[in-house]
Short mmCIF file of C-alpha atoms in Angstrom, two decimals:
data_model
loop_
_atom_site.label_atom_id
_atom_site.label_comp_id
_atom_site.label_asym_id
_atom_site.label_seq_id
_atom_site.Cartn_x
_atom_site.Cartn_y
_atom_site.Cartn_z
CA UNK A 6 -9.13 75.19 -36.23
CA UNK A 7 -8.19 75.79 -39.88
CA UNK A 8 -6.23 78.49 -38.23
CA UNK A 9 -4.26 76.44 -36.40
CA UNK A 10 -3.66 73.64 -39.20
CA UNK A 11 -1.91 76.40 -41.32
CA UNK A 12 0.10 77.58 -38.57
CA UNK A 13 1.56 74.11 -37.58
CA UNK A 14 2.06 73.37 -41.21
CA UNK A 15 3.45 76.56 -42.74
CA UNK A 16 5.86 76.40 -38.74
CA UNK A 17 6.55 73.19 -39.34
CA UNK A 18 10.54 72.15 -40.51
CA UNK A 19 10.19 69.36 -42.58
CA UNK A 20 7.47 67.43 -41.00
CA UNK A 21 8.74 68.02 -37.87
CA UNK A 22 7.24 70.40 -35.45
CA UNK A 23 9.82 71.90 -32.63
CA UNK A 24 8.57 72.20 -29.27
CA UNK A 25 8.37 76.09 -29.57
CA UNK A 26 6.54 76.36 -32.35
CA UNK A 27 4.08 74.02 -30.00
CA UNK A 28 4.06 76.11 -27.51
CA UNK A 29 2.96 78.91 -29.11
CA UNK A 30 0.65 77.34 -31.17
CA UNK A 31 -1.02 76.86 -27.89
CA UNK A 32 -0.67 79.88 -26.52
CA UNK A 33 -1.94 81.48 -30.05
CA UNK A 34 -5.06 79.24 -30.45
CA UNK A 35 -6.00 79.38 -26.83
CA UNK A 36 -5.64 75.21 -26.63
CA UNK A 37 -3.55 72.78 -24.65
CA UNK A 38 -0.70 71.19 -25.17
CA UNK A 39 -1.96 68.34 -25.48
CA UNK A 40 -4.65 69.89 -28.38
CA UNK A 41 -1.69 71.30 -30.92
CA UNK A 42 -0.37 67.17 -30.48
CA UNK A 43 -3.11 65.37 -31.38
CA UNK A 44 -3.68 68.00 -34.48
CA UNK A 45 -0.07 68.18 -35.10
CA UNK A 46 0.27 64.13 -35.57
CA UNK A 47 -3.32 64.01 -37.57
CA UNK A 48 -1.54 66.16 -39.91
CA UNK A 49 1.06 64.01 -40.19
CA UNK A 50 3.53 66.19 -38.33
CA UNK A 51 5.58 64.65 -35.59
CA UNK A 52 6.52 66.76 -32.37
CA UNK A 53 10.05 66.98 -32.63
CA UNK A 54 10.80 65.28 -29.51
CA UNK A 55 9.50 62.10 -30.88
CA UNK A 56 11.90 62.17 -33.31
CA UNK A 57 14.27 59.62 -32.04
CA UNK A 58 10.88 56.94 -32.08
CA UNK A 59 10.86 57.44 -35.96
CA UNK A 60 12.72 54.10 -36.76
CA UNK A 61 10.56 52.17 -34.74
CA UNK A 62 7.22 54.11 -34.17
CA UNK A 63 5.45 56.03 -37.30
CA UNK A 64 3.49 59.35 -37.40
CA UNK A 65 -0.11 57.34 -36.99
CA UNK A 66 1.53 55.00 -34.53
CA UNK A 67 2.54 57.99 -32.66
CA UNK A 68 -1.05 59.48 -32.79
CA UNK A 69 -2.08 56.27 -31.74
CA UNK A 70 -0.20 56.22 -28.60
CA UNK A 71 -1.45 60.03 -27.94
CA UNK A 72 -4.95 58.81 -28.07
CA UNK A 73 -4.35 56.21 -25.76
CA UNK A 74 -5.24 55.90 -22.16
CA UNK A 75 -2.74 53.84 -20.15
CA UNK A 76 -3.77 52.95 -15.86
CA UNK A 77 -1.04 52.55 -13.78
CA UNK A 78 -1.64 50.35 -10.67
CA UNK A 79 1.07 51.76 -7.79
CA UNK A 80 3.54 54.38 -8.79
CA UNK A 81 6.94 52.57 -6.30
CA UNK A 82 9.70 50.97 -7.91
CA UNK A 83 8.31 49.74 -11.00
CA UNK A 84 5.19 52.64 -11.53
CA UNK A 85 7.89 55.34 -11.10
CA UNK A 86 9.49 54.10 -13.84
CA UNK A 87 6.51 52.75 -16.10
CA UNK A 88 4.74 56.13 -16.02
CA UNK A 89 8.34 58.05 -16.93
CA UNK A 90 8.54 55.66 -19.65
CA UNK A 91 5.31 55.98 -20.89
CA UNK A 92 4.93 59.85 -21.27
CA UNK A 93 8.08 60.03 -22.71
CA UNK A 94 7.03 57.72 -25.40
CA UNK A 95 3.91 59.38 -25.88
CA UNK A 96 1.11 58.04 -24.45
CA UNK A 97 -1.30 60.28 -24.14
CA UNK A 98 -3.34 60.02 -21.17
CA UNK A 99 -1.73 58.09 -17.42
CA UNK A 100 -4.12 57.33 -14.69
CA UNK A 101 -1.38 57.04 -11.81
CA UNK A 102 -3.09 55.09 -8.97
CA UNK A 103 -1.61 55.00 -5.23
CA UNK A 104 -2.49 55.59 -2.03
CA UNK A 105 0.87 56.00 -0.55
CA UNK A 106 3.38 58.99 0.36
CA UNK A 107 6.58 58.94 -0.34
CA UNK A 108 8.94 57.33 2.66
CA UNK A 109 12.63 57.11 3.33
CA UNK A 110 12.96 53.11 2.37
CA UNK A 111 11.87 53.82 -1.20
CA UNK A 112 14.60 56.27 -1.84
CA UNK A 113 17.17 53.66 -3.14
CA UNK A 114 14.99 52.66 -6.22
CA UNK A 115 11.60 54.37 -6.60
CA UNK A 116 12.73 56.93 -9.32
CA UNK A 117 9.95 59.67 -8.28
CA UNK A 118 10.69 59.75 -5.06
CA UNK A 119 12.99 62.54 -3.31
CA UNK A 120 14.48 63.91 -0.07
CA UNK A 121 11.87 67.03 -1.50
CA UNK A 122 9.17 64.74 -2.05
CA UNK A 123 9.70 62.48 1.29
CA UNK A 124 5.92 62.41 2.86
CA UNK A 125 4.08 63.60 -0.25
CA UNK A 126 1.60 61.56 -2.11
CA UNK A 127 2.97 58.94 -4.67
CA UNK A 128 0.35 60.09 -7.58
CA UNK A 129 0.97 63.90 -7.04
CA UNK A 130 4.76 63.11 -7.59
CA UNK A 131 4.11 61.51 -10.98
CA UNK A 132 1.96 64.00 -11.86
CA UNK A 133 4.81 66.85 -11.35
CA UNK A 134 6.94 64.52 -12.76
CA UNK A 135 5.23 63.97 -16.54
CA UNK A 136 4.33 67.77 -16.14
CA UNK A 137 7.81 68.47 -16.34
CA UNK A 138 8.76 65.82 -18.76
CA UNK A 139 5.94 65.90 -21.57
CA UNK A 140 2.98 68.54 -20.85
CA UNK A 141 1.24 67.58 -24.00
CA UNK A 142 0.63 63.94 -22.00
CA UNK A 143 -2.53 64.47 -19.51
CA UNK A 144 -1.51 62.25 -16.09
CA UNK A 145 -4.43 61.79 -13.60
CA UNK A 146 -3.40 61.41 -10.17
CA UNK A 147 -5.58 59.05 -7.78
CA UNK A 148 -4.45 58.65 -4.27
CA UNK A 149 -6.36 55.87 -3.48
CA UNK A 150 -5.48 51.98 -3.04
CA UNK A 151 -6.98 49.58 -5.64
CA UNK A 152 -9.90 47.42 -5.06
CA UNK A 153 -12.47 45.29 -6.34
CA UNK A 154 -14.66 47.61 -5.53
CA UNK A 155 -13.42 50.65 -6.44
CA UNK A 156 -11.92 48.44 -9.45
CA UNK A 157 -13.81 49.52 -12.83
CA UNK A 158 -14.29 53.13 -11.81
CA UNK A 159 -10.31 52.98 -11.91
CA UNK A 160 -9.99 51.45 -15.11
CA UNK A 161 -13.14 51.82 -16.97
CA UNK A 162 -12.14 53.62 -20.43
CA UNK A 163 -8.35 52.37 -20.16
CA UNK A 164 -7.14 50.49 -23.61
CA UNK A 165 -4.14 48.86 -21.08
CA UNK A 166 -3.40 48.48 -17.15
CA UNK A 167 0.16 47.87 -15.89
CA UNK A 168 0.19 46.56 -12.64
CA UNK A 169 2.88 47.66 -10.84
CA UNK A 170 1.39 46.53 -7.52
CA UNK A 171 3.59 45.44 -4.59
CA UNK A 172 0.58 43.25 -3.48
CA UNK A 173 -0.62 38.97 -4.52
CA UNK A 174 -3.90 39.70 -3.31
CA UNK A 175 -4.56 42.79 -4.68
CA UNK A 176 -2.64 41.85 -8.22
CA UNK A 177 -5.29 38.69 -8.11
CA UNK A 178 -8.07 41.46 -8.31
CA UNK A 179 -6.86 43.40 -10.65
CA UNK A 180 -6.38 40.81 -13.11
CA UNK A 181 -10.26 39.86 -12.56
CA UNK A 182 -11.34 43.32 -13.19
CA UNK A 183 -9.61 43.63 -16.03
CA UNK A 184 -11.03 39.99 -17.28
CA UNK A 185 -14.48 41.47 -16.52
CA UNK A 186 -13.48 45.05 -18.17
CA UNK A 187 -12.25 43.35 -21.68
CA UNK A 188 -9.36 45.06 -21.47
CA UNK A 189 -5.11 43.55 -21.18
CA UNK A 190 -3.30 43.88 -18.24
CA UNK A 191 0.47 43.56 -18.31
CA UNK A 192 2.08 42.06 -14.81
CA UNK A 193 5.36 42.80 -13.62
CA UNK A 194 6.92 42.06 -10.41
CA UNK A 195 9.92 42.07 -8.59
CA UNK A 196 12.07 40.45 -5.58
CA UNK A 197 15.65 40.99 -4.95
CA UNK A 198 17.82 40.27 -7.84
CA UNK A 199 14.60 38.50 -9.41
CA UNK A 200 11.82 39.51 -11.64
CA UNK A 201 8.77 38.77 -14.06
CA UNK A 202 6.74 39.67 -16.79
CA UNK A 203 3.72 38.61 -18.73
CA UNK A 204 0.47 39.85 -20.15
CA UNK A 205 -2.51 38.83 -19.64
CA UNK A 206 -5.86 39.24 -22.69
CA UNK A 207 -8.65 39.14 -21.56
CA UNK A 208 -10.22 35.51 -20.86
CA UNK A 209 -6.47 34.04 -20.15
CA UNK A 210 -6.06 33.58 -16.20
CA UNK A 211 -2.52 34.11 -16.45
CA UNK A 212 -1.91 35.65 -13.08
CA UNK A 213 -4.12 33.63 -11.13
CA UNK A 214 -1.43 30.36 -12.69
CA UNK A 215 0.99 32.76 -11.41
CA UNK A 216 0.09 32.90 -8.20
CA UNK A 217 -1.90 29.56 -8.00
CA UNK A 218 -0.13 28.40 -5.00
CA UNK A 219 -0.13 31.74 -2.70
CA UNK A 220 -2.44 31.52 0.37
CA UNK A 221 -1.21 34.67 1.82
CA UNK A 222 1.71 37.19 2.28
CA UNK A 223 4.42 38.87 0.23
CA UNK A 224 6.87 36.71 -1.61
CA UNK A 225 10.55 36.32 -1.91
CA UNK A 226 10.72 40.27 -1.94
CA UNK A 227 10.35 40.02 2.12
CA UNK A 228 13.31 38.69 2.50
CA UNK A 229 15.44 40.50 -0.46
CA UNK A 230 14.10 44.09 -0.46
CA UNK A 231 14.48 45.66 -3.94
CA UNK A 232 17.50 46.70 -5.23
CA UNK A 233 17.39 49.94 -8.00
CA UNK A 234 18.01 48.05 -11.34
CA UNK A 235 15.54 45.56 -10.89
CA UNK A 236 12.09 47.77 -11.11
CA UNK A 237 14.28 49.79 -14.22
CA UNK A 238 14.78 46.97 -15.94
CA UNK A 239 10.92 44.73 -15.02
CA UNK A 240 9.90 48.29 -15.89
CA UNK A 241 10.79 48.71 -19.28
CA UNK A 242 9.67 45.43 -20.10
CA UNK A 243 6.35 46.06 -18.83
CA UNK A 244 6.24 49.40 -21.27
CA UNK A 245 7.57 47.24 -24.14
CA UNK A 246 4.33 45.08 -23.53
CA UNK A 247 2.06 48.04 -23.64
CA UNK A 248 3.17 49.56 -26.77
CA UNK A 249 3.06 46.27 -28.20
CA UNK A 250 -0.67 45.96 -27.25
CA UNK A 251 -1.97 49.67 -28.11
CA UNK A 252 0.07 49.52 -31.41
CA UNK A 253 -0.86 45.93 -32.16
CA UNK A 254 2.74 44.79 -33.10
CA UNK A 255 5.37 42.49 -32.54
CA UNK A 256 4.35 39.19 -30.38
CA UNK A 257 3.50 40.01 -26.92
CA UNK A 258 4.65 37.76 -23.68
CA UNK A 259 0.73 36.74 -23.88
CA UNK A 260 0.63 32.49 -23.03
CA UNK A 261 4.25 33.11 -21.56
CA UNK A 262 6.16 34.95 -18.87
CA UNK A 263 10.25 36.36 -18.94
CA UNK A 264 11.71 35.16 -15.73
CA UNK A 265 14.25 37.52 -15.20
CA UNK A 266 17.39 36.80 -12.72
CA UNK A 267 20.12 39.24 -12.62
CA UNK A 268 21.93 37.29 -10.27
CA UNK A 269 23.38 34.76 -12.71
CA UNK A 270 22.30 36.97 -15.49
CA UNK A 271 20.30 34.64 -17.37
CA UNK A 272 16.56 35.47 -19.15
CA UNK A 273 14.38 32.65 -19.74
CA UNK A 274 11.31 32.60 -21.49
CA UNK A 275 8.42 30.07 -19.64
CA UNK A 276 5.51 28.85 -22.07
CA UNK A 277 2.39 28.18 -20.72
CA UNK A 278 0.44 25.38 -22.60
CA UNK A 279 -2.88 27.29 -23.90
CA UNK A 280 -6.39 26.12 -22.98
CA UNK A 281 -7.95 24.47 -26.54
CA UNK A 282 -11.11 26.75 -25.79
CA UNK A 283 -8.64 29.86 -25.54
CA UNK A 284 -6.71 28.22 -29.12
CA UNK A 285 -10.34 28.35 -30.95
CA UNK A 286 -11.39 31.71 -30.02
CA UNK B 12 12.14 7.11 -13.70
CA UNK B 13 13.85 10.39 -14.93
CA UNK B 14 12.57 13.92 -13.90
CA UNK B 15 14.02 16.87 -14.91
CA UNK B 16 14.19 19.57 -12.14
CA UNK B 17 14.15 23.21 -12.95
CA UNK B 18 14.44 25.53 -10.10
CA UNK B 19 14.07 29.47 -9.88
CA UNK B 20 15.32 32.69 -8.32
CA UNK B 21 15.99 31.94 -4.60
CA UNK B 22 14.77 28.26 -4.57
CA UNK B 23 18.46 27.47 -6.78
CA UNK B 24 20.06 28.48 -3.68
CA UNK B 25 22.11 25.79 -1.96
CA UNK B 26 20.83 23.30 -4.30
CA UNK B 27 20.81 23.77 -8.08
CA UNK B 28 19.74 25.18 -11.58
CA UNK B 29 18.24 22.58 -13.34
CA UNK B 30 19.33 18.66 -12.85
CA UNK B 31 17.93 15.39 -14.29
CA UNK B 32 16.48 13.19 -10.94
CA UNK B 33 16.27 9.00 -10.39
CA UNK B 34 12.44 8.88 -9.00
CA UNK B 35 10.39 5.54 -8.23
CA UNK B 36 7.39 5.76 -10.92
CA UNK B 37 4.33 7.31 -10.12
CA UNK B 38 6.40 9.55 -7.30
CA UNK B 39 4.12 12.53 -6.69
CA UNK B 40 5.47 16.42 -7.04
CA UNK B 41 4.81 16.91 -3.33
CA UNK B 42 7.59 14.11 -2.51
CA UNK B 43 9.96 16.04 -4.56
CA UNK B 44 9.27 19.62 -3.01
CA UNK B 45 9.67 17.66 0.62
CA UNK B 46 13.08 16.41 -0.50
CA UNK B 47 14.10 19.22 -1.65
CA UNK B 48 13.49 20.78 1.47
CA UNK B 49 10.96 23.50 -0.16
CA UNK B 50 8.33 24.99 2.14
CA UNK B 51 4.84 24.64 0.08
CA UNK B 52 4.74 28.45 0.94
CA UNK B 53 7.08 30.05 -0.74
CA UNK B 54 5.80 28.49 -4.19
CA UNK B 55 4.55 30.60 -6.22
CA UNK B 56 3.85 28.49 -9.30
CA UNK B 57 4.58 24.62 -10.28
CA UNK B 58 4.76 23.37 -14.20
CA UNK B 59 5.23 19.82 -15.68
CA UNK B 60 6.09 19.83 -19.23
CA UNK B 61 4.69 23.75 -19.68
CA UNK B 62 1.27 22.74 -18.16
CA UNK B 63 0.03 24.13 -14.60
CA UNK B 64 0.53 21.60 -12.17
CA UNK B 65 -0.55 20.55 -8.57
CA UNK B 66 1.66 18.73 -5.54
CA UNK B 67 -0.32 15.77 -5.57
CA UNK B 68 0.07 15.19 -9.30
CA UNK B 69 2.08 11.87 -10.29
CA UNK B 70 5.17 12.28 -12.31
CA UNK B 71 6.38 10.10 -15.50
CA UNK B 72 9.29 9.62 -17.31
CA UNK B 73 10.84 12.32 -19.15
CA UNK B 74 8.57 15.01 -17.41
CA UNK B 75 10.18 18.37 -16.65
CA UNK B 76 8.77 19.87 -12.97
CA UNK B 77 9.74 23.68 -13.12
CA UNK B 78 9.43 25.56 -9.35
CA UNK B 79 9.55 29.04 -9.32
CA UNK B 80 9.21 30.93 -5.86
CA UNK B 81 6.42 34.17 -5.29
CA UNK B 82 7.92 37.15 -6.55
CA UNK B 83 5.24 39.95 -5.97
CA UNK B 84 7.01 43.41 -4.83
CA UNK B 85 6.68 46.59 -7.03
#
């Protein structure tokens, strides 16, 4: 291992390390991708392809994200995105969760989805996907639909879930797992030319105000379908959140939601009054 | 009394963004949805003044009521 410490840092330009000198690292040392990373950043070396984050993500921030461990509930219109997003900002380990193949009708938005990939499985398509984009991030494909039951085997070890669900019922679950887990779940979701986002800590009930009066069915998505720059856009949001969280910065959309209309083009922000027990903890 | 009536998404279609309302004091939320012509399911959430609210709350002067329709696709 000392080995490979004097390699990166004697290879290194600056305290940058280009992605060949990675590579062979690797190959040299026998390790993965992922390996020369983590060392690289614990050395205070950043992988040159983070260098663009510098401004507004630091060296430890950047191993921070690396040794992070992001779940991914549904990898459509806004997963596609969110797990693009994520690997290309660092983080280090994506559980992609779906049971779906690809189909025709998700062509016009869901950004890992193909003529080439038409039939194949959701979670094996992002896995390709961040193979191609980032090896050094480790993506574990599930291809199976969420559920309280199967619920903390999913997440169990996760620091953040992003629900990306096209589901109430099954969002409502999610957010109690994740209550019962301990750990933050950011919601998105989107309908036509409309969107939202908030996060949820544990011990808030955040989704279950959002959806408070839902007794069953899909909501104004139904009628609207989804359009491509709605799930980009909910998307990013929903990765702003999580860096937020992992990185503990900036103020998160926790006690809030964005409402999001790109109809009339207008944002607003909708405070939620917070419980006095949830104000003393 | 005056309300102030914020609607969301699709429920701003064919009537409006956000206008303040004349109601009789003590006029519940549900009498509001019903003359707006709002089908009880297609809400996704109701506030008053920030706080989670029911239909069968009673509304006072200078409250806010905020409707926002389900969105839940991915």
């Amino acid at each position: 291992m000392e080995a490979l410490h004097e390699f990166l840092q004697s290879s290194a330009i600056g305290d940058l390390l280009p992605w060949p000198v990675q590579m062979e690292a690797a190959q040299k040392f026998d390790v993965s991708c992922g390996k020369v990373e983590d060392t690289a950043l614990e050395l205070g070396l950043l992988p040159s392809r983070y260098q663009r984050n510098r401004r507004a993500i630091s060296v430890s921030q950047q191993l921070t994200l690396f040794r992070s461990r992001v779940a991914v509930i549904g990898c459509g219109g806004l997963g596609g995105y969110v797990i693009e997003e994520l690997a290309r900002l660092g983080v280090g380990t994506i559980v992609a969760i779906d049971p779906d193949v690809f189909e025709e009708h998700n062509l016009n938005r869901q950004i890992l989805s193909t003529p080439a990939t038409l039939g194949r499985p959701k979670s094996e398509a992002a896995a390709a996907r961040v193979a191609e984009i980032n090896p050094a991030v480790t993506l574990i494909p599930l291809q199976v639909a969420y559920s309280s039951e199967n619920g903390e085997e999913l997440l169990k070890g996760s620091n953040v879930i992003v629900d990306a669900l096209d589901s109430i019922p099954t969002r409502l679950a999610l957010a109690e797992t994740c209550t019962e887990l301990g750990i933050p779940m950011v919601h998105g979701a989107i309908g036509g030319w409309y969107g939202q986002v908030a996060t949820q800590f544990p011990g808030d009930d955040t989704i279950k105000k959002l959806y408070s009066r839902w007794v069953a069915g899909k909501g104004v998505e139904q009628e609207l379908g989804n359009p491509s720059f709605t799930p980009a856009l909910v998307a990013s949001m929903e990765v702003a959140e999580v860096c937020k969280i992992i990185l503990g910065r900036g103020a998160t959309l926790r006690h809030r939601k964005m409402v999001v209309n790109l109809l009339d083009m207008e944002f607003e922000e909708v405070k939620f009054e917070r419980l006095l027990e949830a104000v003393t903890e | 009394m005056q309300i102030t009536v914020k609607l969301f998404a699709t429920f701003r279609e064919g009537r409006f963004s956000v206008e303040g309302r004349e109601y009789p004091e003590g006029t519940r939320i549900a009498v509001i949805l019903s003359e707006l012509n709002i089908p009880e399911q297609q809400i996704g959430m109701i506030m008053v003044n920030a706080r989670h609210a029911e239909p069968d709350q009673e509304l006072h002067d200078g409250d806010t009521l905020a409707i926002f329709p389900l969105v839940g696709g991915g």
